[in-house]
Every structure is written in C-alpha cells, then in structure tokens.
Coordinates of C-alpha atoms and ligand atoms in Angstrom, one line a residue:
X922 CA 180.7 134.3 143.7
X923 CA 182.8 133.9 146.9
X924 CA 183.0 136.8 149.3
X925 CA 186.7 137.3 148.6
X926 CA 185.8 138.0 144.9
X927 CA 182.6 139.9 145.6
X928 CA 184.4 142.3 148.0
X929 CA 186.8 143.4 145.3
X930 CA 183.9 144.5 143.0
X931 CA 181.2 145.9 145.2
X932 CA 180.5 149.6 145.2
X933 CA 182.1 150.3 141.8
X934 CA 180.5 153.2 140.2
X935 CA 178.6 152.1 137.1
X936 CA 179.3 155.3 135.2
X937 CA 182.1 155.8 132.7
X938 CA 184.7 157.2 135.1
X939 CA 186.5 153.9 135.2
X940 CA 187.1 154.4 139.0
X941 CA 187.0 151.2 141.0
X942 CA 185.8 152.9 144.2
X943 CA 182.7 155.0 144.9
X944 CA 183.2 158.8 144.9
X945 CA 182.9 160.6 148.2
X946 CA 179.9 162.9 147.7
X947 CA 179.3 165.5 150.5
X948 CA 176.0 167.3 150.6
X949 CA 173.0 168.3 152.5
X950 CA 170.9 170.1 149.9
X951 CA 170.2 168.3 146.6
X952 CA 168.5 170.6 144.2
X953 CA 165.3 169.3 142.7
X954 CA 165.2 169.7 138.9
X955 CA 161.6 171.0 139.2
X956 CA 159.1 172.1 141.8
X957 CA 157.1 169.0 141.1
X958 CA 160.0 166.7 141.9
X959 CA 160.7 168.5 145.2
X960 CA 157.9 166.5 146.8
X961 CA 157.9 163.6 144.5
X962 CA 161.5 162.5 143.8
X963 CA 161.7 159.5 141.4
X964 CA 162.8 156.2 143.1
X965 CA 166.5 156.0 143.5
X966 CA 167.1 159.8 143.4
X967 CA 168.2 161.0 146.9
X968 CA 166.2 164.1 147.9
X969 CA 168.4 165.1 150.9
X970 CA 171.9 164.4 152.2
X971 CA 170.7 162.6 155.3
X972 CA 169.5 159.6 153.3
X973 CA 173.0 159.0 152.1
X974 CA 174.9 159.7 148.8
X975 CA 177.3 157.6 146.6
X976 CA 179.6 156.1 149.2
X977 CA 176.8 155.4 151.8
X978 CA 174.8 153.8 149.0
X979 CA 177.7 151.7 147.9
X980 CA 178.2 150.5 151.5
X981 CA 174.6 149.7 152.0
X982 CA 174.4 147.6 148.8
X983 CA 177.7 145.8 149.7
X984 CA 176.4 144.8 153.1
X985 CA 173.0 143.8 151.7
X986 CA 174.7 141.6 149.2
X987 CA 177.2 140.1 151.7
X988 CA 174.4 139.2 154.2
X989 CA 171.8 138.3 151.7
X990 CA 169.5 140.9 153.2
X991 CA 166.6 143.1 152.0
X992 CA 167.9 146.5 153.3
X993 CA 170.9 147.9 155.2
X994 CA 170.6 150.9 157.5
X995 CA 173.8 152.8 158.4
X996 CA 174.5 154.4 161.8
X997 CA 177.3 156.5 163.2
X998 CA 178.5 153.8 165.6
X999 CA 178.1 150.1 166.4
X1000 CA 176.2 151.0 169.6
X1001 CA 173.7 152.9 167.5
X1002 CA 173.3 149.9 165.2
X1003 CA 172.1 147.9 168.2
X1004 CA 169.9 150.7 169.4
X1005 CA 168.3 151.2 165.9
X1006 CA 167.6 147.4 165.7
X1007 CA 165.8 147.5 169.1
X1008 CA 163.8 150.7 168.3
X1009 CA 162.8 149.1 165.0
X1010 CA 160.8 146.3 166.7
X1011 CA 160.1 147.1 170.4
X1012 CA 157.1 149.1 171.6
X1013 CA 155.9 150.4 174.9
X1014 CA 154.6 147.6 177.1
X1015 CA 156.9 145.0 175.6
X1016 CA 159.8 142.9 176.8
X1017 CA 163.2 142.3 175.1
X1018 CA 165.1 139.1 175.9
X1019 CA 168.9 139.8 175.9
X1020 CA 171.7 137.4 176.4
X1021 CA 173.7 138.0 179.5
X1022 CA 177.0 138.5 177.5
X1023 CA 175.9 141.5 175.4
X1024 CA 178.2 144.5 175.0
X1025 CA 178.3 146.7 178.1
X1026 CA 177.0 150.0 176.6
X1027 CA 174.1 148.1 174.9
X1028 CA 173.3 146.6 178.3
X1029 CA 173.3 150.1 179.8
X1030 CA 170.9 151.3 177.1
X1031 CA 168.6 148.4 177.9
X1032 CA 168.6 148.9 181.7
X1033 CA 168.9 152.7 181.9
X1034 CA 167.2 154.2 178.8
X1035 CA 164.8 151.7 177.3
X1036 CA 162.5 151.4 180.4
X1037 CA 161.8 155.2 180.0
X1038 CA 160.1 154.2 176.7
X1039 CA 158.1 151.4 178.4
X1040 CA 160.2 148.4 177.3
X1041 CA 161.7 146.1 179.9
X1042 CA 164.6 143.7 179.4
X1043 CA 165.0 140.2 180.8
X1044 CA 168.4 138.7 180.5
X1045 CA 168.9 135.0 179.6
X1046 CA 171.9 132.6 179.6
X1047 CA 174.6 133.6 177.1
X1048 CA 174.9 130.0 175.8
X1049 CA 171.2 129.6 175.3
X1050 CA 169.5 127.4 172.7
X1051 CA 166.1 125.9 172.6
X1052 CA 165.4 126.7 176.3
X1053 CA 164.8 130.3 175.1
X1054 CA 161.3 129.2 174.3
X1055 CA 160.6 128.9 178.1
X1056 CA 161.3 132.7 178.4
X1057 CA 159.1 133.8 175.5
X1058 CA 156.0 135.0 177.3
X1059 CA 153.3 136.8 175.3
X1060 CA 154.8 140.2 176.1
X1061 CA 158.2 139.4 174.5
X1062 CA 158.7 141.3 171.3
X1063 CA 162.4 140.6 170.4
X1064 CA 165.5 138.7 171.3
X1065 CA 168.9 140.3 171.3
X1066 CA 171.8 138.0 170.8
X1067 CA 175.6 138.3 170.7
X1068 CA 177.4 135.2 169.5
X1069 CA 180.2 135.0 170.6
X1070 CA 180.0 137.6 173.3
X1071 CA 182.9 140.0 172.8
X1072 CA 184.4 139.5 176.3
X1073 CA 183.3 136.1 177.6
X1074 CA 182.9 134.4 174.2
X1075 CA 179.8 132.2 174.7
X1076 CA 177.9 131.2 171.6
X1077 CA 174.2 130.8 171.2
X1078 CA 172.4 128.2 169.0
X1079 CA 171.3 130.7 166.4
X1080 CA 169.2 128.6 164.0
X1081 CA 167.2 127.1 166.8
X1082 CA 166.6 130.4 168.5
X1083 CA 165.6 132.0 165.1
X1084 CA 163.1 129.2 164.4
X1085 CA 161.5 129.4 167.8
X1086 CA 161.3 133.1 167.6
X1087 CA 159.8 133.0 164.1
X1088 CA 157.1 130.5 165.3
X1089 CA 156.1 132.9 168.0
X1090 CA 156.2 136.1 165.9
X1091 CA 159.2 137.4 167.9
X1092 CA 161.9 139.3 166.1
X1093 CA 165.5 138.0 166.5
X1094 CA 168.4 140.4 166.5
X1095 CA 172.1 139.7 166.6
X1096 CA 175.1 141.9 167.3
X1097 CA 177.3 140.1 164.8
X1098 CA 180.4 142.2 165.1
X1099 CA 182.8 139.3 165.9
X1100 CA 182.3 137.7 162.5
X1101 CA 182.1 141.0 160.6
X1102 CA 179.3 139.4 158.6
X1103 CA 182.0 137.4 156.8
X1104 CA 182.4 134.2 158.7
X1105 CA 178.8 134.0 159.9
X1106 CA 175.7 134.7 157.9
X1107 CA 173.1 135.2 160.5
X1108 CA 170.2 136.1 158.2
X1109 CA 170.8 132.8 156.3
X1110 CA 170.3 131.1 159.7
X1111 CA 167.0 132.8 160.1
X1112 CA 167.9 135.7 162.3
X1113 CA 165.8 138.8 161.4
X1114 CA 168.2 141.8 162.0
X1115 CA 172.0 141.7 161.9
X1116 CA 173.6 144.6 163.6
X1117 CA 177.3 145.2 163.4
X1118 CA 180.0 147.7 164.6
X1119 CA 181.8 148.4 161.3
X1120 CA 184.2 150.2 163.6
X1121 CA 185.9 146.9 164.1
X1122 CA 187.0 144.5 161.4
X1123 CA 185.3 146.2 158.4
X1124 CA 186.9 149.6 159.2
X1125 CA 190.0 147.6 160.2
X1126 CA 192.3 150.5 160.8
X1127 CA 191.1 152.0 164.1
X1128 CA 190.1 155.3 162.5
X1129 CA 186.4 155.1 161.9
X1130 CA 183.2 154.8 164.0
X1131 CA 180.3 153.3 162.1
X1132 CA 177.5 150.7 162.4
X1133 CA 175.1 148.9 160.1
X1134 CA 171.9 146.9 160.5
X1135 CA 170.7 144.5 157.8
X1136 CA 167.1 143.2 157.6
X1137 CA 166.2 139.8 156.4
X1138 CA 162.7 140.3 155.0
X1139 CA 161.0 143.0 153.0
X1140 CA 158.6 143.6 155.9
X1141 CA 161.4 144.2 158.3
X1142 CA 163.2 146.3 155.7
X1143 CA 160.3 148.6 155.6
X1144 CA 160.2 149.0 159.4
X1145 CA 164.0 149.4 159.6
X1146 CA 164.1 152.0 156.9
X1147 CA 161.2 153.9 158.5
X1148 CA 162.8 153.9 161.9
X1149 CA 166.2 155.0 160.4
X1150 CA 164.6 157.9 158.6
X1151 CA 162.2 158.9 161.5
X1152 CA 165.1 159.0 164.0
X1153 CA 167.7 160.6 161.7
X1154 CA 170.3 157.9 162.0
X1155 CA 173.1 158.8 159.7
X1156 CA 176.6 157.8 158.6
X1157 CA 179.1 160.3 157.1
X1158 CA 180.3 159.9 153.5
X1159 CA 184.0 159.7 154.4
X1160 CA 183.3 157.0 157.0
X1161 CA 181.2 155.0 154.6
X1162 CA 184.0 155.3 152.0
X1163 CA 186.6 153.9 154.5
X1164 CA 184.3 151.0 155.3
X1165 CA 183.9 150.1 151.6
X1166 CA 187.7 150.3 151.3
X1167 CA 188.0 148.1 154.4
X1168 CA 185.7 145.5 152.9
X1169 CA 188.2 145.0 150.0
X1170 CA 190.8 143.4 152.4
X1171 CA 188.5 142.1 155.1
X1172 CA 188.9 138.5 154.3
X1173 CA 192.7 138.6 154.2
X1174 CA 193.0 140.7 157.4
X1175 CA 190.6 138.5 159.3
X1176 CA 192.3 135.3 158.2
X1177 CA 195.7 136.7 159.4
X1178 CA 194.3 137.8 162.7
X1179 CA 192.4 134.5 163.2
X1180 CA 195.5 132.4 162.4
X1181 CA 197.7 134.4 164.7
X1182 CA 195.1 134.3 167.5
X1183 CA 195.0 130.5 167.3
X1184 CA 198.8 130.3 167.4
X1185 CA 198.8 132.5 170.5
X1186 CA 196.0 130.6 172.1
X1187 CA 197.9 127.3 171.5
X1188 CA 201.0 128.9 173.2
X1189 CA 198.9 130.2 176.2
X1190 CA 197.5 126.7 176.6
X1191 CA 201.0 125.4 177.3
X1192 CA 201.5 127.8 180.3
X1193 CA 200.8 126.4 183.8
X1194 CA 199.5 129.7 185.1
X1195 CA 196.8 130.0 182.4
X1196 CA 193.4 128.5 182.9
X1197 CA 190.6 128.1 180.4
X1198 CA 191.1 129.7 177.0
X1199 CA 187.9 131.1 175.5
X1200 CA 188.4 130.9 171.7
X1201 CA 185.4 129.7 169.8
X1202 CA 187.6 128.2 167.1
X1203 CA 189.4 125.9 169.5
X1204 CA 188.1 122.4 170.2
X1205 CA 188.1 123.1 174.0
X1206 CA 185.6 125.9 173.7
X1207 CA 182.3 124.6 175.2
X1208 CA 180.2 125.5 172.1
X1209 CA 182.8 124.6 169.6
X1210 CA 180.4 122.2 167.8
X1211 CA 178.0 125.2 167.3
X1212 CA 180.9 127.3 166.0
X1213 CA 181.9 124.6 163.5
X1214 CA 178.3 124.2 162.3
X1215 CA 177.5 127.9 161.9
X1216 CA 180.7 129.8 161.2
X1217 CA 183.0 129.4 158.1
X1218 CA 186.0 130.9 159.9
X1219 CA 187.3 132.6 162.9
X1220 CA 188.2 136.1 164.1
X1221 CA 191.2 137.2 166.2
X1222 CA 189.4 138.2 169.4
X1223 CA 189.5 135.8 172.3
X1224 CA 189.9 135.7 176.1
X1225 CA 191.8 133.6 178.6
X1226 CA 191.4 133.0 182.3
X1227 CA 194.3 133.3 184.8
X1228 CA 193.2 131.6 188.1
X1229 CA 194.5 133.3 191.2
X1230 CA 195.1 136.7 189.6
X1231 CA 193.5 139.7 191.2
X1232 CA 192.9 143.0 189.4
X1233 CA 196.4 144.3 190.5
X1234 CA 198.0 141.3 188.7
X1235 CA 196.1 142.0 185.5
X1236 CA 197.2 145.6 185.7
X1237 CA 200.9 144.6 186.2
X1238 CA 200.6 142.2 183.2
X1239 CA 199.0 144.8 180.9
X1240 CA 201.4 147.6 182.0
X1241 CA 204.4 145.4 181.1
X1242 CA 203.3 144.8 177.5
X1243 CA 205.1 146.8 174.8
X1244 CA 203.5 145.7 171.6
X1245 CA 199.9 145.1 172.7
X1246 CA 198.2 148.4 173.4
X1247 CA 195.8 148.8 176.3
X1248 CA 192.6 150.0 174.9
X1249 CA 188.9 149.5 173.9
X1250 CA 187.8 148.3 170.5
X1251 CA 189.3 145.7 168.3
X1252 CA 189.5 144.6 164.7
X1253 CA 192.3 147.0 163.8
X1254 CA 195.8 146.3 162.5
X1255 CA 197.2 146.6 166.0
X1256 CA 196.9 144.2 168.9
X1257 CA 195.1 145.2 172.0
X1258 CA 194.8 143.7 175.5
X1259 CA 192.3 144.5 178.3
X1260 CA 191.4 143.0 181.6
X1261 CA 187.6 142.3 181.5
X1262 CA 186.7 141.9 185.2
X1263 CA 186.0 145.5 186.0
X1264 CA 183.4 145.8 183.2
X1265 CA 181.7 142.3 183.4
X1266 CA 178.0 142.5 184.4
X1267 CA 175.7 139.5 184.8
X1268 CA 172.2 139.2 186.0
X1269 CA 170.8 135.9 184.6
X1270 CA 173.9 133.8 185.2
X1271 CA 176.9 134.1 187.4
X1272 CA 180.2 135.1 185.7
X1273 CA 181.8 131.7 185.4
X1274 CA 185.6 132.2 185.4
X1275 CA 188.4 131.7 187.8
X1276 CA 190.7 134.6 188.7
X1277 CA 191.1 137.2 186.0
X1278 CA 189.8 137.3 182.4
X1279 CA 192.1 138.9 179.9
X1280 CA 190.9 139.6 176.4
X1281 CA 193.3 139.8 173.4
X1282 CA 192.4 141.5 170.1
X1283 CA 195.0 140.1 167.8
X1284 CA 196.2 142.4 165.0
X1285 CA 198.7 142.1 162.1
X1286 CA 202.0 141.8 164.0
X1287 CA 204.2 138.8 163.8
X1288 CA 203.0 136.0 166.2
X1289 CA 206.5 135.5 167.7
X1290 CA 206.7 139.2 168.7
X1291 CA 203.3 139.0 170.3
X1292 CA 204.2 135.9 172.2
X1293 CA 207.4 137.5 173.4
X1294 CA 205.4 140.5 174.6
X1295 CA 203.0 138.3 176.5
X1296 CA 206.0 136.5 178.1
X1297 CA 207.1 140.0 179.3
X1298 CA 203.7 140.5 180.9
X1299 CA 203.7 137.1 182.7
X1300 CA 207.3 137.7 183.8
X1301 CA 206.4 141.0 185.3
X1302 CA 203.6 139.4 187.4
X1303 CA 205.9 136.6 188.5
X1304 CA 208.6 139.0 189.5
X1305 CA 206.1 140.8 191.8
X1306 CA 205.5 137.5 193.5
Ligands
LIG2457 C1 180.3 143.5 170.3 C2 180.3 145.0 170.1 N1 179.2 145.6 169.7 C3 179.1 146.9 169.5 C4 180.2 147.7 169.8 C5 180.0 149.2 169.7 O1 180.6 149.6 168.5 P1 181.0 151.2 168.4 O2 182.3 151.3 169.3 O3 181.2 151.4 167.0 O4 179.9 152.0 169.0 C6 181.3 147.1 170.3 C7 182.5 148.0 170.7 O5 183.5 147.6 171.3 C8 181.4 145.8 170.5 O6 182.5 145.2 171.0

C-alpha cells in the first residue's frame, strides 16, 4: 500500500463506533479492574495516562508503519525528540559525532548541557559520507545527522554512514524533519533512530508542538521505550490527535509546497542579485545525486544566497514582505521567511556562503503571489541603494 492510501486509514478505531479517527482520551488515572492487575496489567492495557491513550497510540502505530520501525516514542517537541534519541544511546565517557548543520537548539543542548552528563560532541562536515569512518574513534557512541540541514541544506550520504556505523557498533540518529518521514525512509537506509519535529509538516497548521522518535530494531526499541518511560517524555492527547489528522493530508500538502518552492527557486535563479540556491531537489544542489538516490520527493523548505547583502539588507527585504511572515518554524500552510546569518554556528567547517542566506518555508499560497511578494522585498533593498 502506498503512503497516500495508508495515511487515510491509519489510526482508525477498530471498535464498532464507525468513526474514522481515534477518540481523544484524556486521563491520568486508569482504574485497575482488580488489585492483582494494579501491578500486573495485561499487555496492551495502559496502566497510567503518561504512557499514552487512544490518540497517542494511533499516532505511534502510524509512524511505526510509515517508517517501517519497531517502536515510536512521542515527545512534546521536536527538540525533545532529538534529545530523547541522544539520551537513549549515549553514556558518560562517550562521544557523539554531530554534523555541523544540525538545528541550533540541538547544538546548544550538545555543547551546553550534554557535557554535564559526561558526553562530549565532535562536529563533522555537514556533507559527510564515507569519511565519517575517520572520526569514529573507540569512544564514539553515536552519530547525529540532519539531512538536509534545515538552514544550509547540505545532505549526508545516509546509507554509507549507516553501514559504517553499524560495522563499528555505533548508533546512527537522524533528525528527519525536512522529509516528514514521507519522502525519505531513513530506517530503510539503515539509520537506527529517526527523530522528527511533528510540529512542522505533520502538524501542518502551525498550531501544535510535538516530536517523535522511531527505532529500527527491537533492541533499540527496548532502549528507546525504557528511556522514554524513565524520563517521563510525554505527548498530550489533543496534540497527538492533530498529528494523526495532519497525516491524512501530508502527502498532498507537501507536494503542493514542494512544487511551489521549485517554481520560486526557478524564478530566483533568473535574478542577477541572487547567488547560489540551496534546494536539494534542484540539479544545481551539490548533493543532488544523493537526493535523487535517497528521497522520493521534495519539501518546500530551501535557502538562497544574496552576495553583497549585509544583515541590514536582509532586514529591509524581510520587512517589505506582505505575504511571507517573518518567523521560526515551517511546514505550516503559511509561507515564512527568515535571514539565517545571525543564527548560523559552525565549528568543523566554515559557513560557506556569500553575503546573506535567506530561508523560505513555502506554504499553500499561489506561487504568483509569493513571487510578487519577493519582488517587493528585492525592490525595497534596491530602493535603499
Ligand atoms: C530541523 C529541526 N529539528 C527540530 C526542530 C525542533 O522542533 P520543535 O520546534 O518542535 O521543538 C526544528 C524546529 O524548527 C527543526 O527545524
């Protein structure tokens, strides 16, 4: 069954209600039918609200099925999904390898918080492939990837990295938010843990914060489940419901955003003032061959360089936009634009771009209106001289 079909059916209650969506069950206490069962609940019967009720269970099963994974843990944000993945496999005295393009707050966790628990991070090139083996000293416990990186858009060679990591007994983790687990199937490429901010495309309407981690093997599933339980990671029933609902239309929405993003990227490429366009689905992206090999489709999030622009020019450009909002996050129905430079951090590799880097998160609006809006932005910068 294709994802488009599967996503219309997942999470249906199997009882006689006839409803096509899971109920939203709220609860902390779940009364045990007998004292004996208080400490010995039969498999499948939740004993306490924190482990998740109908809508959370529907979402877990849906994501396990979509990814082909053994277990899905839910978290209350995408940032937490990354953190849960790391805490599942890293131990004091170990080292995590992370690509230099990972999401900023995850990077802050790695550099500011994780060392307090005895785990150090070494950053590696964001477009790394087989060379990752050279960094895998005996103290390395895990590799954290983000492909493409959500600002700078470099891709990694996932199957190669997964194979080398497996050979050395190192766990591979990906933040797979860009593809929403739809156009990339990281576990099928051998990656061990796929973390995702469901806040983005799966939620799809900029009204939910949620994350998920799916484990590839039963052994990792046990460790992920145990860590999720021990640390009290939790997702609320209403949010899980919204994510299941978002899955129904995920393919359609992503297709629309991706198509529009490519139209806009093509238009940007005709402008003299615009430099490199960083869109993995374009043939001029440096790792486009990897994209074509590993992904079945695109998303609507990409960046472009404007040589010669300083921060003030980016701000003039953004302030002139009337349809694009200026704001964090992406994957919603509305288009957003940000200037990336103030938040770019690199330690393994220099940030390789000229002038300013602008990121566009393309939503559902008509492409012509978005292009007219961007024209307004460029005109405002030109008018300032
Ligand atoms: C790539 C990536 N991963 C994780 C996150 C964090 O997700 P959340 O905002 O749900 O914590 C973001 C948010 O922008 C992101 O861009």
